[in-house]
Short mmCIF file of C-alpha atoms in Angstrom, two decimals:
data_model
loop_
_atom_site.label_atom_id
_atom_site.label_comp_id
_atom_site.label_asym_id
_atom_site.label_seq_id
_atom_site.Cartn_x
_atom_site.Cartn_y
_atom_site.Cartn_z
CA MET R 23 -31.36 72.37 -5.54
CA PRO R 24 -29.13 71.61 -2.51
CA LEU R 25 -26.81 69.03 -2.38
CA PRO R 26 -27.43 66.44 0.31
CA VAL R 27 -25.69 66.54 2.82
CA ARG R 28 -23.67 62.83 3.66
CA ARG R 29 -22.73 61.84 6.69
CA ARG R 30 -19.68 59.30 7.63
CA ARG R 31 -20.48 55.58 9.73
CA PRO R 32 -17.41 55.61 11.51
CA LEU R 33 -19.04 52.39 12.92
CA LEU R 34 -18.69 50.99 9.23
CA VAL R 35 -15.85 51.76 8.99
CA ALA R 36 -14.21 50.42 11.70
CA ALA R 37 -16.19 47.26 10.46
CA ALA R 38 -14.32 46.91 7.19
CA VAL R 39 -11.19 47.49 8.23
CA LEU R 40 -11.19 44.82 11.03
CA LEU R 41 -12.64 42.96 8.49
CA GLY R 42 -10.31 43.45 5.99
CA LEU R 43 -7.52 42.48 8.34
CA VAL R 44 -8.72 38.85 9.05
CA VAL R 45 -8.71 38.06 6.22
CA TRP R 46 -5.63 39.37 5.39
CA LEU R 47 -4.87 36.94 8.24
CA VAL R 48 -6.53 33.63 7.43
CA VAL R 49 -4.96 33.89 3.82
CA ALA R 50 -1.59 34.69 5.51
CA THR R 51 -2.05 31.66 7.84
CA GLY R 52 -3.24 29.30 4.41
CA LEU R 53 0.02 30.81 2.97
CA GLU R 54 2.45 29.69 5.59
CA ARG R 55 1.65 26.82 6.13
CA ALA R 56 1.01 25.60 2.50
CA SER R 57 4.37 26.52 1.51
CA GLU R 58 5.95 25.06 4.68
CA ARG R 59 7.06 21.56 3.13
CA VAL R 60 8.79 18.53 5.13
CA GLN R 61 11.07 15.31 3.85
CA VAL R 62 8.19 11.80 4.64
CA TRP R 63 9.07 8.76 3.02
CA SER R 64 7.87 7.43 -0.39
CA VAL R 65 8.24 4.64 -3.23
CA ALA R 66 11.12 4.75 -4.87
CA ALA R 67 9.80 1.76 -6.92
CA GLU R 68 6.57 -0.59 -7.77
CA VAL R 69 6.12 -2.87 -4.20
CA SER R 70 4.09 -5.86 -4.09
CA ARG R 71 1.88 -6.35 -0.60
CA GLY R 72 4.33 -8.90 1.11
CA GLU R 73 7.33 -8.21 0.45
CA ALA R 74 9.69 -7.70 2.05
CA VAL R 75 10.96 -3.28 2.06
CA GLU R 76 14.27 -2.98 1.45
CA GLN R 77 16.31 0.32 1.11
CA ALA R 78 15.84 0.23 -2.21
CA HIS R 79 11.94 0.78 -1.74
CA LEU R 80 12.21 3.83 0.57
CA VAL R 81 12.83 7.67 -1.06
CA PRO R 82 12.64 11.37 0.93
CA SER R 83 10.43 13.01 -1.17
CA GLU R 84 9.69 17.11 0.07
CA VAL R 85 5.11 17.94 0.68
CA ALA R 86 3.99 20.08 1.82
CA VAL R 87 1.46 18.26 4.74
CA SER R 88 -1.59 19.07 7.02
CA ASP R 89 -2.24 18.20 9.88
CA ARG R 90 -4.47 15.22 8.95
CA LEU R 91 -1.71 14.00 6.94
CA ALA R 92 -0.20 10.76 8.13
CA VAL R 93 2.56 9.73 6.56
CA LEU R 94 6.19 8.71 7.73
CA GLU R 95 8.55 11.81 7.99
CA VAL R 96 12.24 11.09 8.00
CA THR R 97 13.00 12.32 10.95
CA ASP R 98 10.94 10.49 12.98
CA VAL R 99 11.18 7.14 11.47
CA ARG R 100 14.79 5.75 9.94
CA VAL R 101 15.11 3.46 7.87
CA ALA R 102 16.81 0.47 9.61
CA GLU R 103 13.91 0.85 10.95
CA LEU R 104 11.40 -0.12 8.39
CA VAL R 105 13.59 -1.88 6.50
CA GLY R 106 13.00 -5.78 6.90
CA ARG R 107 9.14 -5.06 7.65
CA LEU R 108 6.86 -6.32 4.91
CA TRP R 109 4.33 -3.97 2.86
CA ALA R 110 0.84 -4.49 3.65
CA ALA R 111 -0.33 -3.28 -0.15
CA ASP R 112 0.13 -3.15 -3.14
CA LEU R 113 1.72 0.50 -4.06
CA ALA R 114 2.92 2.45 -7.46
CA PRO R 115 5.77 4.82 -7.86
CA GLY R 116 5.85 8.34 -5.30
CA ALA R 117 3.05 7.00 -3.74
CA LEU R 118 3.63 8.32 -0.30
CA ILE R 119 3.67 5.83 2.71
CA SER R 120 1.73 5.99 6.14
CA PRO R 121 2.50 4.50 8.89
CA GLY R 122 -0.12 1.29 8.21
CA LEU R 123 1.59 0.24 4.50
CA ILE R 124 4.77 -1.20 6.10
CA VAL R 125 4.04 -3.88 8.72
CA GLU R 126 5.69 -6.46 11.30
CA ARG R 127 2.81 -9.67 9.37
CA LEU R 128 0.59 -9.20 7.02
CA GLU R 129 -3.28 -9.64 8.70
CA VAL R 130 -5.49 -12.17 7.83
CA GLY R 131 -8.63 -11.76 7.34
CA ALA R 132 -11.81 -14.61 9.33
CA GLY R 133 -12.37 -17.49 7.67
CA GLU R 134 -8.79 -17.37 5.81
CA ALA R 135 -5.86 -18.61 6.22
CA LEU R 136 -2.00 -18.48 4.60
CA VAL R 137 -0.17 -20.94 3.04
CA GLY R 138 2.93 -21.25 1.10
CA LEU R 139 3.98 -22.81 -2.02
CA ALA R 140 7.06 -24.46 -3.55
CA LEU R 141 6.37 -24.55 -7.28
CA PRO R 142 8.10 -25.90 -9.55
CA PRO R 143 8.39 -25.26 -13.12
CA GLY R 144 5.42 -25.83 -15.00
CA GLY R 145 2.95 -25.39 -11.98
CA TRP R 146 1.96 -22.05 -11.83
CA PRO R 147 0.85 -20.07 -15.81
CA SER R 148 3.70 -16.81 -16.21
CA PRO R 149 6.33 -15.50 -15.01
CA SER R 150 4.93 -12.47 -14.59
CA LEU R 151 2.39 -14.53 -11.72
CA ARG R 152 2.35 -11.61 -8.32
CA ALA R 153 0.95 -10.92 -4.74
CA GLY R 154 -2.66 -9.90 -5.66
CA ASP R 155 -3.44 -12.01 -9.14
CA THR R 156 -6.28 -13.97 -8.67
CA VAL R 157 -5.41 -17.97 -9.16
CA MET R 158 -7.59 -20.72 -8.61
CA VAL R 159 -5.42 -24.01 -7.28
CA ILE R 160 -5.25 -27.36 -8.55
CA GLY R 161 -4.43 -30.26 -7.37
CA THR R 162 -2.72 -32.61 -9.93
CA GLY R 163 -1.79 -35.64 -7.97
CA ASP R 164 -3.73 -39.47 -7.57
CA THR R 165 -6.40 -37.15 -6.98
CA SER R 166 -6.52 -34.16 -9.83
CA GLY R 167 -8.89 -31.52 -9.04
CA VAL R 168 -9.75 -27.94 -8.30
CA LEU R 169 -9.01 -27.44 -4.23
CA VAL R 170 -9.97 -23.57 -4.14
CA ASP R 171 -11.93 -21.47 -6.88
CA ARG R 172 -10.72 -18.44 -6.67
CA SER R 173 -7.52 -17.39 -4.26
CA THR R 174 -5.62 -14.17 -3.94
CA VAL R 175 -1.51 -14.46 -4.82
CA ASP R 176 -0.24 -13.14 -1.56
CA SER R 177 3.15 -12.63 -2.59
CA VAL R 178 5.73 -14.34 -4.78
CA THR R 179 9.62 -15.56 -4.12
CA LEU R 180 11.20 -16.41 -7.27
CA LEU R 181 14.56 -19.00 -6.72
CA GLY R 182 17.03 -19.75 -9.63
CA ASP R 183 16.94 -18.38 -12.73
CA ALA R 184 12.77 -17.49 -13.76
CA VAL R 185 12.42 -20.09 -16.53
CA SER R 186 13.31 -23.17 -14.12
CA GLY R 187 13.47 -21.90 -10.71
CA THR R 188 10.95 -22.85 -8.25
CA ARG R 189 8.19 -20.45 -6.88
CA LEU R 190 7.61 -19.83 -4.19
CA VAL R 191 4.36 -18.95 -3.50
CA THR R 192 2.25 -17.95 -0.52
CA VAL R 193 -2.26 -18.00 -0.83
CA THR R 194 -4.62 -17.10 0.50
CA VAL R 195 -7.35 -20.11 0.69
CA PRO R 196 -10.84 -19.94 2.81
CA GLU R 197 -9.57 -21.70 6.99
CA ASP R 198 -11.80 -25.24 5.30
CA ALA R 199 -9.37 -25.68 2.58
CA ALA R 200 -5.27 -24.39 3.88
CA ALA R 201 -5.07 -29.08 5.13
CA GLU R 202 -6.49 -29.93 2.13
CA VAL R 203 -3.81 -27.17 -0.30
CA ALA R 204 -0.72 -27.35 1.97
CA THR R 205 -1.14 -30.87 2.31
CA ALA R 206 -0.97 -31.34 -1.54
CA GLY R 207 2.09 -28.07 -1.39
CA ALA R 208 4.22 -30.61 0.87
CA ALA R 209 3.66 -33.16 -1.58
CA GLY R 210 4.22 -30.90 -4.76
CA ASP R 211 0.95 -31.99 -6.59
CA VAL R 212 -0.92 -28.32 -6.88
CA ALA R 213 -0.60 -25.95 -9.49
CA LEU R 214 -2.08 -22.11 -9.60
CA VAL R 215 -3.84 -21.21 -13.21
CA VAL R 216 -4.98 -18.09 -13.00
CA VAL R 217 -8.73 -16.96 -12.72
CA PRO R 218 -10.33 -13.41 -13.66
#
């Protein structure tokens, strides 16, 4: 029995070679982009929302970035341009810094107000009070009582030592309670209680 004659299909062979070439180009381009590394700013130590940006908070990190990743490149932004601004969120060490994470001033939501309080020792629950904690604002004057059920600590600054120093605490409160909280705070008649 005679063997069947194999027909060559040059068009099919050319299409297979062309497809292989396209796949090779796509893979090579992807690998080249993945290997491109740039220096960007990242967080060196844990920072809290509302805390002033310090040079010690910033460290350059080398990462592979895509066009869709919005981060502050070391070549684009110098440290001097960032220091003195405010952190817009709590960040852990190693977090990459995007333009929205460092702001000139904190934004306050609609119907809210930021109130600054100077709390003497005993006016706060523990030395670990920090930005992001949820607190109850208590009036301690002649007409003591709850001024605000739930408030968020925006920033904490310690003046003096941790035991006997005054803490400057900024809290976010409902706008309609801001005047009462500020008045009690100015008179030294306010305390904070951490709540879940």
